[in-house]
mmCIF file of C-alpha atoms in Angstrom:
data_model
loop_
_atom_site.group_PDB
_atom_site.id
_atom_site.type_symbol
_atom_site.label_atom_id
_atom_site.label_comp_id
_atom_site.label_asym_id
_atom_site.label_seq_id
_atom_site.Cartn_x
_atom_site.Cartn_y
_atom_site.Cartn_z
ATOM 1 C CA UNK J 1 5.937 13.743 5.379
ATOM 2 C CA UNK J 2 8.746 16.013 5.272
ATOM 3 C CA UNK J 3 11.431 16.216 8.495
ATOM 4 C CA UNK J 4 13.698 18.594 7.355
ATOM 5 C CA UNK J 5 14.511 21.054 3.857
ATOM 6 C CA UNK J 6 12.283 23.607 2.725
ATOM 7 C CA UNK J 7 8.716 23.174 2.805
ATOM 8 C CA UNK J 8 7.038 21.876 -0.094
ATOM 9 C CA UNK J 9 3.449 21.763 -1.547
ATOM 10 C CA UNK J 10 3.478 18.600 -3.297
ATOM 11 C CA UNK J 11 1.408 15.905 -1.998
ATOM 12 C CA UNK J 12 0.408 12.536 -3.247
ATOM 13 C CA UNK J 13 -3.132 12.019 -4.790
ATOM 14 C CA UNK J 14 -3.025 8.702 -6.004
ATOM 15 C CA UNK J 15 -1.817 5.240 -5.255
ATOM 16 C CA UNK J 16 -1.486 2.068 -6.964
ATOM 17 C CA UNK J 17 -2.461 -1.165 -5.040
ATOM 18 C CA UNK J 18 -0.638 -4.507 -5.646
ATOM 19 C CA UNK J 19 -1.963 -7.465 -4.085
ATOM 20 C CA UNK J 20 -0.902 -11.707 -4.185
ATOM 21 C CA UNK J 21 -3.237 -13.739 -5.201
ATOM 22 C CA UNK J 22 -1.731 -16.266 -3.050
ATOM 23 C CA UNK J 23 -0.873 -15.088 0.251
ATOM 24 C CA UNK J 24 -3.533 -11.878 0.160
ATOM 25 C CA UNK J 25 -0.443 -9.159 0.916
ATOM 26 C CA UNK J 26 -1.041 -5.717 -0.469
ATOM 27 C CA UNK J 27 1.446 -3.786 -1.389
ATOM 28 C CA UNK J 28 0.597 0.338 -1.556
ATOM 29 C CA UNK J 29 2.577 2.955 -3.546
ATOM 30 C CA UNK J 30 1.833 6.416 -3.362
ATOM 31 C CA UNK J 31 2.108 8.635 -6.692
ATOM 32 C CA UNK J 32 1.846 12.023 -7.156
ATOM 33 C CA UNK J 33 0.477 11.880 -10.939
ATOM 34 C CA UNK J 34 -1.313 8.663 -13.370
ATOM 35 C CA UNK J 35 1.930 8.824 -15.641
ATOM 36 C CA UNK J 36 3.302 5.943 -17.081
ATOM 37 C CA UNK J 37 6.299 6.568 -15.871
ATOM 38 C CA UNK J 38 4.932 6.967 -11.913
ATOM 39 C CA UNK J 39 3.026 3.714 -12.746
ATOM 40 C CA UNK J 40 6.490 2.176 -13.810
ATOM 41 C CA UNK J 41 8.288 3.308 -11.181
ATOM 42 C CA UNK J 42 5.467 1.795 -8.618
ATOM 43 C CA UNK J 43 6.062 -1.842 -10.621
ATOM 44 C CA UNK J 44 9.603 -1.419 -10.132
ATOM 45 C CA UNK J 45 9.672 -0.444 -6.393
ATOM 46 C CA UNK J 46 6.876 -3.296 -5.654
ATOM 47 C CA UNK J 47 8.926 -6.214 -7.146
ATOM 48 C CA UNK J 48 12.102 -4.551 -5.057
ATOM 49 C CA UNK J 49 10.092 -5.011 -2.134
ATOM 50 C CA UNK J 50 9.374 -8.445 -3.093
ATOM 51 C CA UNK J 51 13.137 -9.055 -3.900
ATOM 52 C CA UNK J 52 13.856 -7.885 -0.577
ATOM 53 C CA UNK J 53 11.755 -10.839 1.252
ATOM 54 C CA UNK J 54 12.747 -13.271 -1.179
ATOM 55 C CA UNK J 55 10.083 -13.517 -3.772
ATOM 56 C CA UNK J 56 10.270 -13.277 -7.834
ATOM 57 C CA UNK J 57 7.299 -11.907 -9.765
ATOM 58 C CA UNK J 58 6.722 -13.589 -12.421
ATOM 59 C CA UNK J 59 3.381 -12.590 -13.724
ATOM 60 C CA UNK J 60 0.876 -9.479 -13.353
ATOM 61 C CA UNK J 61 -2.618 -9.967 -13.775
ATOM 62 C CA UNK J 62 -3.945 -6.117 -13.796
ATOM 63 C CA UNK J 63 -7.133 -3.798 -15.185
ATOM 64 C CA UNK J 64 -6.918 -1.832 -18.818
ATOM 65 C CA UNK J 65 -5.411 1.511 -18.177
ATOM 66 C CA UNK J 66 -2.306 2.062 -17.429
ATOM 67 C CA UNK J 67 -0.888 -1.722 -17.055
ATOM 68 C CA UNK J 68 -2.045 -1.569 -20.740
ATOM 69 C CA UNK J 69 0.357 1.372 -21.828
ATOM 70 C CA UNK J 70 3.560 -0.070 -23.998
ATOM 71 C CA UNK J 71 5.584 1.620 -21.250
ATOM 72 C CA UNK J 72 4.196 -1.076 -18.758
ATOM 73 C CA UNK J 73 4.109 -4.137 -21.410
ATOM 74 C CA UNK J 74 7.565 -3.657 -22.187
ATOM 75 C CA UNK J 75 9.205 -3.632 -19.020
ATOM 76 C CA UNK J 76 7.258 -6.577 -18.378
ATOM 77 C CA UNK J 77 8.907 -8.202 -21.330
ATOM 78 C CA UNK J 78 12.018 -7.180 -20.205
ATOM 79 C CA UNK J 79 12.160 -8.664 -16.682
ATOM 80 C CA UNK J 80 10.573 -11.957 -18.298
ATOM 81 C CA UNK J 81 7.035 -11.547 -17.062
ATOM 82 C CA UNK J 82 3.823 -12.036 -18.314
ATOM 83 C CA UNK J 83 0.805 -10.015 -17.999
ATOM 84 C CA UNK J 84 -3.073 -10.697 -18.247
ATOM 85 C CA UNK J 85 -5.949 -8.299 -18.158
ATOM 86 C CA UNK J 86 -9.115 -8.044 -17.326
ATOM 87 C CA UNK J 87 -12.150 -8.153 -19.557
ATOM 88 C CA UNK J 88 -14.024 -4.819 -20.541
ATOM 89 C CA UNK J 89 -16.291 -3.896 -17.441
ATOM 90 C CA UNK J 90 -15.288 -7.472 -15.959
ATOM 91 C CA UNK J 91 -13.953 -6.127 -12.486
ATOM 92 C CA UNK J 92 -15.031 -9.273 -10.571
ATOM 93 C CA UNK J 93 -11.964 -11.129 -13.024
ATOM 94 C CA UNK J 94 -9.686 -9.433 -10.712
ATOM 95 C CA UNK J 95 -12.512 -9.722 -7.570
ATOM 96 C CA UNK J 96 -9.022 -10.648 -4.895
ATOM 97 C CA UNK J 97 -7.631 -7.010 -6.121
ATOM 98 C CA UNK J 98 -10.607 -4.996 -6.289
ATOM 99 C CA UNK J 99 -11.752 -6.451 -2.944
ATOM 100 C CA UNK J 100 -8.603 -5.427 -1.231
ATOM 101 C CA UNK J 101 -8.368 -2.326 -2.878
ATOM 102 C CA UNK J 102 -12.319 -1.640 -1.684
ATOM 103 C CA UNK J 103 -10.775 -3.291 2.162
ATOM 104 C CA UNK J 104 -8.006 -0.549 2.363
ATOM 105 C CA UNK J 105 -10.029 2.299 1.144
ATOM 106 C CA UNK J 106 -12.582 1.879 3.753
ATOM 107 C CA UNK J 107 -10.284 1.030 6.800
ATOM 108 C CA UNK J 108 -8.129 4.125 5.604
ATOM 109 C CA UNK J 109 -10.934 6.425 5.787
ATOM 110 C CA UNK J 110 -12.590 5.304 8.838
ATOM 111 C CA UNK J 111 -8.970 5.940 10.325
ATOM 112 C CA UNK J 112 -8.664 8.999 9.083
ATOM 113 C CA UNK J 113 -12.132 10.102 9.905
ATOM 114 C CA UNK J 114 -11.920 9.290 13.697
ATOM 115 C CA UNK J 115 -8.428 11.410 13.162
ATOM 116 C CA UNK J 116 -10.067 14.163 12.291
ATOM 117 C CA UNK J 117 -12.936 14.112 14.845
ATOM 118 C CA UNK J 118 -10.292 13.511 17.840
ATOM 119 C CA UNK J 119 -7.747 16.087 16.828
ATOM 120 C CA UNK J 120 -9.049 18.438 14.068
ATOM 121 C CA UNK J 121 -6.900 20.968 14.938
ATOM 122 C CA UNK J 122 -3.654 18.441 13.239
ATOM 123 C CA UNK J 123 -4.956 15.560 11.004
ATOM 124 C CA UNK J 124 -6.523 16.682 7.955
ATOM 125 C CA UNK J 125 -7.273 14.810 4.544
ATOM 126 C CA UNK J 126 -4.076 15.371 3.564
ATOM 127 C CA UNK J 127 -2.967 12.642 5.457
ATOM 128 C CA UNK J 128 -4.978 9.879 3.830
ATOM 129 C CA UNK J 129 -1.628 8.270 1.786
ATOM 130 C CA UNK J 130 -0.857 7.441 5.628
ATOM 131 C CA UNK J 131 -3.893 6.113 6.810
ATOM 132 C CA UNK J 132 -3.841 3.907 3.482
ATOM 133 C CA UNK J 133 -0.231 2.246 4.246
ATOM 134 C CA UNK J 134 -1.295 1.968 7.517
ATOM 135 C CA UNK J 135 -4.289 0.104 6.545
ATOM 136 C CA UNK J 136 -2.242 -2.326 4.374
ATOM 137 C CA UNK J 137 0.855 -2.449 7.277
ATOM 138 C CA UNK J 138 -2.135 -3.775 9.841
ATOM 139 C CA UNK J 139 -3.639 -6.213 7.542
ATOM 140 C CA UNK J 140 -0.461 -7.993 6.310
ATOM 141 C CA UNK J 141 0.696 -8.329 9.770
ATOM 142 C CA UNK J 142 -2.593 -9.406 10.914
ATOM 143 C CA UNK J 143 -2.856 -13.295 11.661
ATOM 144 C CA UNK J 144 -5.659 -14.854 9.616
ATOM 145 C CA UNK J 145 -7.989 -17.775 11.314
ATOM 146 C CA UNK J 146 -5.265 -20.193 10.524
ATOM 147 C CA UNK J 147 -2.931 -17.862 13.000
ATOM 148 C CA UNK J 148 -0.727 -16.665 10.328
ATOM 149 C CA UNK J 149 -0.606 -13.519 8.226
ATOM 150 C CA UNK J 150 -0.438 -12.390 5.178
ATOM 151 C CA UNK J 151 3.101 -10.997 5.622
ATOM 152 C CA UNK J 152 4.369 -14.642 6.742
ATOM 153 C CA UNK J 153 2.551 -16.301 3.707
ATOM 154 C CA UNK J 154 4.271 -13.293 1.327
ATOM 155 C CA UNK J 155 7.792 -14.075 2.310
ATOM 156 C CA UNK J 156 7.928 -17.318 4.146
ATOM 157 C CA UNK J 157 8.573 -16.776 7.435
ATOM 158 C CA UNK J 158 7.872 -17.732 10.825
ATOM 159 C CA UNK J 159 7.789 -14.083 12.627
ATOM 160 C CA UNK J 160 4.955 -12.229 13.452
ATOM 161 C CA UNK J 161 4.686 -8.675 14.084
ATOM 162 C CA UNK J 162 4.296 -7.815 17.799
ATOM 163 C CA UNK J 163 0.844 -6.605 18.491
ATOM 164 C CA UNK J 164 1.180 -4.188 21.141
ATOM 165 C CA UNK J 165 3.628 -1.734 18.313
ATOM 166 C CA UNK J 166 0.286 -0.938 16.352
ATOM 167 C CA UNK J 167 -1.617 1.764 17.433
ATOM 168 C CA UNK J 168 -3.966 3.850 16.606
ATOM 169 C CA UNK J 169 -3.891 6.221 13.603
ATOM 170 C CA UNK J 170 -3.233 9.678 14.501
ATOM 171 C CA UNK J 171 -2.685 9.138 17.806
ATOM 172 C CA UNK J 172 -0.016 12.324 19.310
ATOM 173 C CA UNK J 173 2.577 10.851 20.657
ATOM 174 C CA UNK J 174 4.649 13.181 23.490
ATOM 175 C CA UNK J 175 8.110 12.868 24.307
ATOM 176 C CA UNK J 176 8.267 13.293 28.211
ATOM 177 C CA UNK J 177 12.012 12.762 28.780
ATOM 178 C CA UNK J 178 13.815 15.436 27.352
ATOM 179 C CA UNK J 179 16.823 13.108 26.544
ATOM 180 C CA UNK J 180 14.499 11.076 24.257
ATOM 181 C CA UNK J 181 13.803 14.856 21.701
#
């Protein structure tokens, strides 16, 4: 999304997924390339986000690829944290991640796809890094059957998000009162 500056024609094409084993919470950062160095940057921003509602990451248990790169390992070592992987072909070690990876992937495109077919003339596929924060910003605020949500497990809180400020993706939205531009 870009508000003001000169127009640009980079766009993000891939995102990496963290999600707590404990309280379920995903956490989604975009990335425009597979580098180490975006896949560092993602760590880092994820456990600021966790700083910032009061929890310390102390371990990562992740896929081979790019959690296996020394660039990954050795910031690991260097905040203190350990890191296990899955087996070769052994997805279903990590079944809570891929599951909630597989979760957000299909409620993002099912929100992007009724998008499209209600206003093709403005949402494109371009849009889907939206649609997939979106999809993680409506589970983790999304009460579970024991009435409280990921987001409250995550950081230990009592508050709940206020259900009637989610709407639905790609909705326009028209400012009536001139004052309000």
């Amino acid at each position: 999304a870009q508000l003001k500056g000169i127009l640009t024609k980079r766009r993000f094409k891939y995102a990496t997924v963290f999600v707590d084993h404990f309280s379920r919470y995903k956490y989604v950062h975009l990335q425009s390339t597979l580098t180490s160095q975006d896949t560092l940057a993602a760590k880092r921003a994820f456990e600021a986000h966790c700083r910032n509602h009061g929890v310390t990451v102390k371990q990562f248990h992740a896929d081979n690829g790019r959690f296996a790169d020394n660039t990954f390992i050795n910031d690991c070592k260097a905040q203190g944290q350990t890191i296990t992987y899955c087996g070769v072909n052994a997805h279903w070690q990590n079944g809570l991640a891929e599951k909630g990876i597989k979760d957000l992937r299909e409620a993002a495109r099912t929100m992007l796809l009724h998008a499209i077919h209600r206003w093709p003339s403005a949402v494109t596929i371009h849009l889907w890094p939206y649609a997939l924060r979106y999809a993680a910003y409506i589970f983790n605020n999304t009460p579970f059957k024991d009435g409280i949500s990921p987001m409250e497990n995550f950081s230990s809180t009592d508050v709940s998000a206020n259900m009637r400020h989610f709407h639905t993706f790609g909705c326009p939205v028209y400012a009536l009162d001139e004052r309000l531009q």
